[in-house]
């Protein structure tokens, strides 16, 4: 039978015992640091995907803007875009560069502004997060890149 004095001593000894506190704090800190590192990698990957998509859009717009109507240039000295060639060159550029950079393109919108001689390209892609998906309400992100280019007149 444990006396009251002994029972009080056991209880107070347990309350004053701080062994293992540092271990709990250090494990918690490591877990938080790993989560922050994982989230920063996800955000960095998203920015990188957007940069790659912008490069593809820029290259495609420049490729489309370089397709001028040669007959108009030779006969009248005007620089006019050839819509069929612009469309083909832009699509080819997007396909080639998206394969090279391993980017999956969901949709492409190509606008040719003939009075201004400008090619506008808009590319949509979906980015899948890795660690952010585990957070409630988080889902894939829609990444959009837009670019415009005009033929060089010189």
Coordinates of N, CA, C and O in Angstrom, one line a residue:
X1 N 0.8 -1.2 0.0 CA 0.0 0.0 0.0 C 0.9 1.2 0.0 O 1.8 1.4 0.8
X2 N 0.6 2.2 -0.9 CA 1.4 3.4 -1.1 C 0.8 4.5 -0.2 O -0.4 4.7 -0.2
X3 N 1.6 5.1 0.6 CA 1.2 6.1 1.5 C 0.9 7.4 0.7 O 1.3 7.6 -0.4
X4 N 0.1 8.3 1.4 CA -0.2 9.6 0.7 C 1.1 10.4 0.4 O 1.2 11.0 -0.6
X5 N 2.0 10.3 1.3 CA 3.2 11.0 1.1 C 4.0 10.5 -0.2 O 4.5 11.3 -1.0
X6 N 4.0 9.2 -0.3 CA 4.7 8.6 -1.5 C 4.0 8.9 -2.8 O 4.6 9.2 -3.8
X7 N 2.6 8.9 -2.7 CA 1.8 9.2 -3.9 C 2.0 10.7 -4.3 O 2.2 11.0 -5.5
X8 N 2.1 11.6 -3.4 CA 2.3 13.0 -3.7 C 3.7 13.2 -4.3 O 3.9 13.9 -5.3
X9 N 4.7 12.5 -3.8 CA 6.0 12.6 -4.3 C 6.1 12.1 -5.7 O 6.8 12.7 -6.6
X10 N 5.4 11.0 -6.0 CA 5.4 10.5 -7.4 C 4.8 11.4 -8.4 O 5.3 11.7 -9.4
X11 N 3.6 12.0 -8.0 CA 3.0 13.0 -8.9 C 3.8 14.2 -9.1 O 3.9 14.7 -10.2
X12 N 4.4 14.8 -8.1 CA 5.2 16.0 -8.3 C 6.4 15.7 -9.0 O 6.9 16.5 -9.8
X13 N 7.0 14.5 -8.8 CA 8.2 14.2 -9.6 C 7.9 14.1 -11.1 O 8.7 14.5 -11.9
X14 N 6.7 13.5 -11.4 CA 6.4 13.4 -12.8 C 6.1 14.8 -13.4 O 6.5 15.1 -14.6
X15 N 5.5 15.7 -12.7 CA 5.2 17.0 -13.2 C 6.5 17.9 -13.3 O 6.6 18.7 -14.2
X16 N 7.5 17.6 -12.6 CA 8.8 18.4 -12.7 C 9.7 17.8 -13.7 O 10.8 18.3 -14.0
X17 N 9.4 16.6 -14.2 CA 10.3 15.9 -15.1 C 10.2 16.5 -16.5 O 9.2 16.5 -17.1
X18 N 11.3 17.0 -17.0 CA 11.3 17.7 -18.3 C 12.1 16.9 -19.4 O 12.5 17.4 -20.4
X19 N 12.4 15.6 -19.1 CA 13.1 14.8 -20.0 C 12.3 14.6 -21.2 O 11.1 14.3 -21.2
X20 N 12.9 14.7 -22.4 CA 12.3 14.5 -23.7 C 11.6 15.7 -24.3 O 11.2 15.7 -25.4
X21 N 11.6 16.8 -23.6 CA 11.1 18.1 -24.1 C 11.8 18.6 -25.3 O 11.2 18.9 -26.3
X22 N 13.1 18.5 -25.3 CA 13.9 19.0 -26.4 C 13.7 18.1 -27.6 O 13.6 18.6 -28.8
X23 N 13.5 16.8 -27.4 CA 13.2 15.9 -28.5 C 11.9 16.2 -29.2 O 11.8 16.3 -30.5
X24 N 10.9 16.5 -28.4 CA 9.6 16.8 -29.0 C 9.7 18.1 -29.8 O 9.2 18.2 -30.9
X25 N 10.3 19.1 -29.2 CA 10.5 20.4 -29.9 C 11.3 20.3 -31.2 O 10.9 20.9 -32.2
X26 N 12.4 19.6 -31.1 CA 13.2 19.4 -32.3 C 12.5 18.6 -33.4 O 12.6 18.9 -34.6
X27 N 11.8 17.6 -33.1 CA 11.0 16.8 -34.1 C 9.9 17.7 -34.7 O 9.7 17.7 -35.9
X28 N 9.2 18.5 -33.9 CA 8.2 19.4 -34.4 C 8.8 20.5 -35.3 O 8.3 20.7 -36.4
X29 N 10.0 21.0 -35.0 CA 10.7 22.0 -35.8 C 11.1 21.4 -37.1 O 10.9 22.0 -38.2
X30 N 11.6 20.1 -37.1 CA 12.0 19.4 -38.3 C 10.8 19.2 -39.2 O 10.9 19.4 -40.4
X31 N 9.7 18.8 -38.7 CA 8.5 18.6 -39.4 C 8.0 19.9 -40.1 O 7.7 19.9 -41.3
X32 N 8.0 21.0 -39.4 CA 7.6 22.2 -40.0 C 8.6 22.7 -41.1 O 8.2 23.2 -42.1
X33 N 9.9 22.5 -40.8 CA 10.9 22.9 -41.9 C 10.7 22.0 -43.1 O 10.9 22.5 -44.2
X34 N 10.5 20.7 -43.0 CA 10.3 19.9 -44.1 C 9.0 20.3 -44.9 O 9.0 20.3 -46.1
X35 N 7.9 20.6 -44.2 CA 6.7 21.1 -44.9 C 7.0 22.4 -45.6 O 6.5 22.6 -46.8
X36 N 7.7 23.3 -45.0 CA 8.0 24.6 -45.7 C 8.9 24.4 -46.9 O 8.7 25.0 -47.9
X37 N 9.8 23.5 -46.8 CA 10.7 23.2 -47.9 C 9.9 22.6 -49.1 O 10.1 22.9 -50.2
X38 N 9.0 21.7 -48.7 CA 8.2 21.0 -49.7 C 7.2 22.0 -50.4 O 7.1 22.0 -51.6
X39 N 6.7 22.9 -49.6 CA 5.8 23.9 -50.2 C 6.6 24.9 -51.1 O 6.1 25.3 -52.2
X40 N 7.8 25.3 -50.7 CA 8.6 26.2 -51.5 C 9.0 25.5 -52.8 O 9.1 26.2 -53.9
X41 N 9.3 24.2 -52.8 CA 9.6 23.5 -54.0 C 8.4 23.5 -55.0 O 8.5 23.7 -56.2
X42 N 7.2 23.3 -54.4 CA 6.0 23.3 -55.2 C 5.8 24.7 -55.9 O 5.5 24.7 -57.1
X43 N 5.9 25.7 -55.1 CA 5.8 27.1 -55.6 C 6.8 27.4 -56.7 O 6.6 27.9 -57.8
X44 N 8.1 26.9 -56.4 CA 9.2 27.1 -57.4 C 8.9 26.4 -58.7 O 9.1 26.9 -59.8
X45 N 8.4 25.2 -58.6 CA 8.0 24.4 -59.8 C 6.9 25.1 -60.6 O 6.9 25.1 -61.8
X46 N 5.9 25.7 -59.9 CA 4.8 26.4 -60.6 C 5.4 27.6 -61.3 O 5.0 27.9 -62.5
X47 N 6.3 28.4 -60.7 CA 6.9 29.5 -61.4 C 7.7 29.1 -62.6 O 7.7 29.7 -63.6
X48 N 8.4 28.0 -62.4 CA 9.2 27.4 -63.5 C 8.3 27.0 -64.7 O 8.6 27.2 -65.9
X49 N 7.2 26.4 -64.4 CA 6.2 26.0 -65.4 C 5.7 27.2 -66.2 O 5.6 27.2 -67.4
X50 N 5.4 28.2 -65.4 CA 4.9 29.5 -66.1 C 6.0 30.1 -67.0 O 5.7 30.6 -68.1
X51 N 7.2 30.1 -66.5 CA 8.3 30.6 -67.3 C 8.5 29.8 -68.6 O 8.7 30.4 -69.7
X52 N 8.5 28.5 -68.5 CA 8.6 27.7 -69.7 C 7.5 27.9 -70.7 O 7.7 28.0 -71.9
X53 N 6.2 28.1 -70.1 CA 5.1 28.4 -71.0 C 5.2 29.7 -71.7 O 4.9 29.9 -72.8
X54 N 5.8 30.7 -70.9 CA 6.0 32.0 -71.5 C 7.0 32.0 -72.6 O 6.9 32.6 -73.7
X55 N 8.1 31.2 -72.4 CA 9.1 31.0 -73.5 C 8.5 30.4 -74.8 O 8.8 30.8 -75.9
X56 N 7.6 29.4 -74.6 CA 6.9 28.8 -75.7 C 6.1 29.8 -76.4 O 6.1 29.9 -77.7
X57 N 5.3 30.6 -75.7 CA 4.4 31.6 -76.3 C 5.2 32.7 -77.0 O 4.9 33.1 -78.1
X58 N 6.3 33.1 -76.4 CA 7.2 34.1 -77.1 C 7.8 33.6 -78.4 O 7.7 34.3 -79.4
X59 N 8.3 32.4 -78.3 CA 8.9 31.8 -79.5 C 7.8 31.6 -80.6 O 8.1 31.9 -81.8
X60 N 6.6 31.2 -80.2 CA 5.6 30.9 -81.2 C 5.1 32.3 -81.8 O 4.9 32.3 -83.0
X61 N 5.0 33.3 -81.0 CA 4.6 34.6 -81.6 C 5.6 35.1 -82.5 O 5.3 35.7 -83.6
X62 N 6.9 35.0 -82.2 CA 7.9 35.4 -83.1 C 8.0 34.6 -84.4 O 8.2 35.2 -85.5
X63 N 7.7 33.3 -84.3 CA 7.7 32.5 -85.5 C 6.5 32.9 -86.4 O 6.7 32.9 -87.6
X64 N 5.4 33.2 -85.8 CA 4.2 33.6 -86.6 C 4.5 35.0 -87.2 O 4.1 35.2 -88.4
X65 N 5.1 35.9 -86.5 CA 5.3 37.2 -87.0 C 6.3 37.3 -88.1 O 6.4 38.2 -88.8
X66 N 7.1 36.2 -88.2 CA 8.1 36.2 -89.3 C 7.5 35.7 -90.6 O 8.2 35.7 -91.7
X67 N 6.3 35.3 -90.6 CA 5.7 34.7 -91.9 C 4.9 35.9 -92.6 O 3.7 36.0 -92.4
X68 N 5.6 36.6 -93.4 CA 5.0 37.7 -94.1 C 4.6 37.2 -95.5 O 5.1 36.2 -96.0
X69 N 3.7 37.9 -96.1 CA 3.3 37.6 -97.5 C 4.4 38.2 -98.4 O 4.5 39.4 -98.6
X70 N 5.1 37.3 -99.0 CA 6.3 37.7 -99.9 C 5.8 38.5 -101.1 O 6.5 39.4 -101.5
X71 N 4.7 38.1 -101.7 CA 4.2 38.8 -102.9 C 3.9 40.2 -102.6 O 4.3 41.1 -103.4
X72 N 3.2 40.5 -101.4 CA 2.9 41.8 -101.1 C 4.2 42.7 -100.9 O 4.3 43.8 -101.2
X73 N 5.2 42.0 -100.3 CA 6.5 42.7 -100.0 C 7.2 43.1 -101.3 O 7.7 44.2 -101.5
X74 N 7.2 42.1 -102.2 CA 7.9 42.3 -103.5 C 7.2 43.3 -104.4 O 7.8 44.2 -105.0
X75 N 5.9 43.2 -104.5 CA 5.1 44.0 -105.5 C 4.9 45.4 -104.9 O 5.0 46.4 -105.7
X76 N 4.5 45.5 -103.7 CA 4.0 46.8 -103.1 C 4.9 47.4 -102.0 O 4.7 48.5 -101.6
X77 N 5.9 46.6 -101.6 CA 6.8 47.1 -100.5 C 6.2 47.1 -99.2 O 6.7 47.7 -98.2
X78 N 5.0 46.5 -99.0 CA 4.3 46.5 -97.7 C 4.6 45.2 -97.0 O 4.7 44.1 -97.6
X79 N 4.6 45.3 -95.7 CA 4.8 44.1 -94.9 C 3.4 43.7 -94.3 O 2.8 44.4 -93.6
X80 N 2.9 42.5 -94.9 CA 1.6 42.0 -94.5 C 1.8 40.6 -94.1 O 2.5 39.8 -94.7
X81 N 1.1 40.2 -93.0 CA 1.2 38.8 -92.5 C 0.3 37.9 -93.4 O -0.7 38.3 -93.8
X82 N 0.8 36.7 -93.7 CA 0.1 35.7 -94.4 C -0.6 34.8 -93.3 O 0.1 34.0 -92.7
X83 N -1.9 35.0 -93.1 CA -2.6 34.3 -92.1 C -2.4 32.7 -92.0 O -2.2 32.2 -91.0
X84 N -2.4 32.1 -93.2 CA -2.3 30.6 -93.2 C -0.9 30.2 -92.8 O -0.7 29.3 -92.0
X85 N 0.1 31.0 -93.2 CA 1.5 30.6 -92.8 C 1.7 31.0 -91.4 O 2.5 30.3 -90.7
X86 N 1.1 32.1 -90.9 CA 1.3 32.4 -89.5 C 0.7 31.3 -88.6 O 1.3 30.9 -87.6
X87 N -0.5 30.9 -88.9 CA -1.1 29.8 -88.1 C -0.3 28.5 -88.1 O 0.0 28.0 -87.1
X88 N 0.2 28.1 -89.3 CA 1.1 26.9 -89.4 C 2.4 27.1 -88.6 O 2.8 26.2 -87.8
X89 N 3.1 28.2 -88.8 CA 4.3 28.4 -88.1 C 4.2 28.5 -86.6 O 5.0 27.9 -85.8
X90 N 3.1 29.1 -86.2 CA 2.9 29.3 -84.7 C 2.6 27.9 -84.1 O 3.1 27.5 -83.1
X91 N 1.7 27.1 -84.7 CA 1.3 25.8 -84.2 C 2.6 24.9 -84.2 O 2.8 24.2 -83.2
X92 N 3.4 24.9 -85.3 CA 4.6 24.1 -85.3 C 5.6 24.5 -84.2 O 6.2 23.6 -83.6
X93 N 5.7 25.8 -84.0 CA 6.6 26.2 -82.9 C 6.1 25.7 -81.6 O 6.9 25.3 -80.7
X94 N 4.8 25.8 -81.3 CA 4.3 25.4 -80.0 C 4.5 23.9 -79.8 O 4.9 23.5 -78.8
X95 N 4.2 23.1 -80.9 CA 4.4 21.7 -80.7 C 5.8 21.3 -80.5 O 6.1 20.5 -79.6
X96 N 6.7 21.9 -81.3 CA 8.1 21.5 -81.1 C 8.7 21.9 -79.7 O 9.3 21.1 -79.1
X97 N 8.4 23.2 -79.3 CA 8.9 23.6 -78.0 C 8.3 23.0 -76.8 O 8.9 22.8 -75.8
X98 N 7.0 22.6 -76.9 CA 6.4 22.0 -75.8 C 6.9 20.6 -75.6 O 7.0 20.1 -74.5
X99 N 7.3 19.9 -76.7 CA 7.9 18.6 -76.6 C 9.3 18.7 -76.1 O 9.7 17.9 -75.2
X100 N 10.1 19.7 -76.5 CA 11.4 19.9 -76.0 C 11.4 20.2 -74.5 O 12.3 19.7 -73.8
X101 N 10.5 21.0 -74.1 CA 10.5 21.4 -72.7 C 9.6 20.6 -71.8 O 9.4 20.8 -70.6
X102 N 9.0 19.6 -72.4 CA 8.1 18.6 -71.7 C 7.0 19.3 -71.0 O 6.7 19.1 -69.8
X103 N 6.3 20.2 -71.7 CA 5.2 20.9 -71.2 C 3.9 20.5 -71.9 O 3.9 20.4 -73.1
X104 N 2.9 20.1 -71.1 CA 1.7 19.7 -71.8 C 0.8 20.9 -72.0 O 0.4 21.6 -71.0
X105 N 0.5 21.2 -73.2 CA -0.3 22.4 -73.6 C -1.8 21.9 -73.7 O -2.1 21.0 -74.4
X106 N -2.7 22.6 -73.0 CA -4.1 22.2 -73.0 C -4.8 22.9 -74.2 O -5.6 22.2 -74.9
X107 N -4.6 24.2 -74.4 CA -5.3 24.9 -75.5 C -4.4 26.0 -75.9 O -3.6 26.6 -75.2
X108 N -4.7 26.4 -77.2 CA -3.9 27.5 -77.8 C -4.9 28.4 -78.5 O -5.8 27.9 -79.2
X109 N -4.7 29.7 -78.4 CA -5.5 30.7 -79.1 C -4.5 31.6 -79.9 O -3.7 32.3 -79.3
X110 N -4.7 31.6 -81.2 CA -3.8 32.5 -82.0 C -4.7 33.5 -82.7 O -5.7 33.2 -83.4
X111 N -4.4 34.8 -82.5 CA -5.1 35.9 -83.1 C -4.2 36.7 -84.0 O -3.0 37.0 -83.6
X112 N -4.6 37.0 -85.2 CA -3.8 37.8 -86.1 C -4.5 39.1 -86.3 O -5.6 39.1 -86.8
X113 N -3.9 40.1 -85.8 CA -4.5 41.5 -86.0 C -3.9 42.1 -87.3 O -2.8 42.6 -87.3
X114 N -4.6 41.9 -88.4 CA -4.0 42.3 -89.7 C -3.8 43.8 -89.9 O -2.8 44.2 -90.5
X115 N -4.7 44.7 -89.4 CA -4.4 46.1 -89.6 C -3.1 46.5 -88.9 O -2.4 47.4 -89.4
X116 N -2.8 45.9 -87.8 CA -1.6 46.3 -87.0 C -0.4 45.4 -87.3 O 0.7 45.7 -87.0
X117 N -0.7 44.3 -88.0 CA 0.4 43.3 -88.3 C 0.9 42.7 -87.0 O 2.1 42.7 -86.8
X118 N 0.1 42.2 -86.2 CA 0.5 41.6 -84.9 C -0.1 40.2 -84.7 O -1.2 40.0 -85.0
X119 N 0.8 39.4 -84.1 CA 0.4 38.0 -83.8 C 0.3 37.9 -82.3 O 1.2 38.2 -81.6
X120 N -0.9 37.5 -81.8 CA -1.1 37.3 -80.4 C -1.3 35.8 -80.1 O -2.1 35.2 -80.8
X121 N -0.6 35.3 -79.2 CA -0.6 33.9 -78.8 C -1.0 33.8 -77.3 O -0.4 34.5 -76.5
X122 N -1.9 32.9 -77.1 CA -2.3 32.6 -75.7 C -2.3 31.1 -75.5 O -3.0 30.4 -76.3
X123 N -1.6 30.6 -74.5 CA -1.4 29.2 -74.3 C -1.9 28.9 -72.9 O -1.5 29.6 -71.9
X124 N -2.7 27.8 -72.7 CA -3.2 27.4 -71.5 C -2.6 26.0 -71.1 O -2.5 25.1 -72.0
X125 N -2.2 25.8 -69.9 CA -1.7 24.5 -69.4 C -2.1 24.3 -68.0 O -2.5 25.3 -67.3
X126 N -2.1 23.1 -67.5 CA -2.5 22.8 -66.1 C -1.3 22.3 -65.4 O -0.5 21.4 -65.9
X127 N -1.0 22.9 -64.2 CA 0.1 22.5 -63.4 C -0.4 21.7 -62.2 O -1.3 22.2 -61.5
X128 N 0.2 20.5 -62.0 CA -0.2 19.7 -60.8 C 0.8 19.9 -59.7 O 2.0 19.6 -59.9
X129 N 0.3 20.3 -58.6 CA 1.1 20.5 -57.4 C 1.3 19.1 -56.8 O 0.6 18.2 -57.0
X130 N 2.4 19.0 -56.0 CA 2.7 17.7 -55.3 C 2.3 17.8 -53.8 O 1.4 17.1 -53.4
X131 N 2.9 18.7 -53.1 CA 2.6 18.7 -51.7 C 1.4 19.6 -51.4 O 0.6 19.3 -50.4
X132 N 1.1 20.6 -52.2 CA 0.0 21.5 -51.9 C -1.3 20.8 -52.1 O -2.3 21.3 -51.6
X133 N -1.3 19.7 -52.9 CA -2.6 19.0 -53.1 C -3.1 18.4 -51.8 O -4.3 18.1 -51.6
X134 N -2.2 18.2 -50.8 CA -2.6 17.6 -49.5 C -3.4 18.6 -48.7 O -4.1 18.2 -47.7
X135 N -3.3 19.9 -49.0 CA -4.0 20.9 -48.2 C -5.5 20.9 -48.6 O -5.8 20.7 -49.8
X136 N -6.4 21.1 -47.7 CA -7.8 21.1 -48.1 C -8.1 22.3 -49.0 O -7.7 23.4 -48.8
X137 N -8.9 22.0 -50.1 CA -9.3 23.0 -51.0 C -8.3 23.3 -52.1 O -8.5 24.1 -53.0
X138 N -7.1 22.7 -52.0 CA -6.1 22.9 -53.1 C -6.3 22.0 -54.2 O -6.7 20.9 -54.1
X139 N -6.0 22.5 -55.4 CA -6.2 21.7 -56.6 C -5.1 22.1 -57.6 O -4.3 22.9 -57.3
X140 N -5.2 21.6 -58.8 CA -4.3 21.9 -59.9 C -4.5 23.4 -60.3 O -5.6 24.0 -60.1
X141 N -3.4 24.0 -60.8 CA -3.5 25.4 -61.2 C -3.5 25.5 -62.7 O -2.8 24.8 -63.4
X142 N -4.3 26.5 -63.2 CA -4.3 26.8 -64.6 C -3.2 27.8 -64.9 O -3.3 28.9 -64.3
X143 N -2.3 27.5 -65.8 CA -1.2 28.4 -66.1 C -1.5 29.0 -67.5 O -1.7 28.2 -68.4
X144 N -1.4 30.3 -67.6 CA -1.7 31.0 -68.9 C -0.5 31.8 -69.3 O 0.0 32.6 -68.4
X145 N -0.1 31.8 -70.5 CA 1.0 32.6 -71.0 C 0.5 33.3 -72.3 O -0.2 32.7 -73.1
X146 N 0.8 34.6 -72.4 CA 0.4 35.4 -73.5 C 1.6 36.1 -74.1 O 2.4 36.6 -73.3
X147 N 1.6 36.2 -75.4 CA 2.7 36.9 -76.0 C 2.2 37.5 -77.4 O 1.3 37.0 -78.0
X148 N 2.9 38.6 -77.7 CA 2.6 39.3 -79.0 C 3.9 39.6 -79.7 O 4.9 39.8 -79.1
X149 N 3.8 39.6 -81.0 CA 5.0 39.9 -81.8 C 4.5 40.6 -83.2 O 3.4 40.3 -83.7
X150 N 5.4 41.4 -83.7 CA 5.1 42.1 -85.0 C 6.3 41.8 -85.9 O 7.4 41.6 -85.4
X151 N 6.1 41.8 -87.2 CA 7.3 41.6 -88.1 C 8.2 42.7 -88.0 O 7.8 43.9 -87.8
X152 N 9.5 42.5 -88.2 CA 10.5 43.5 -88.2 C 10.4 44.3 -89.4 O 10.4 43.8 -90.5
X153 N 10.4 45.6 -89.3 CA 10.3 46.5 -90.5 C 11.6 47.3 -90.5 O 11.8 48.2 -89.6
X154 N 12.4 47.1 -91.4 CA 13.7 47.8 -91.4 C 14.3 48.0 -92.7 O 13.9 47.6 -93.8

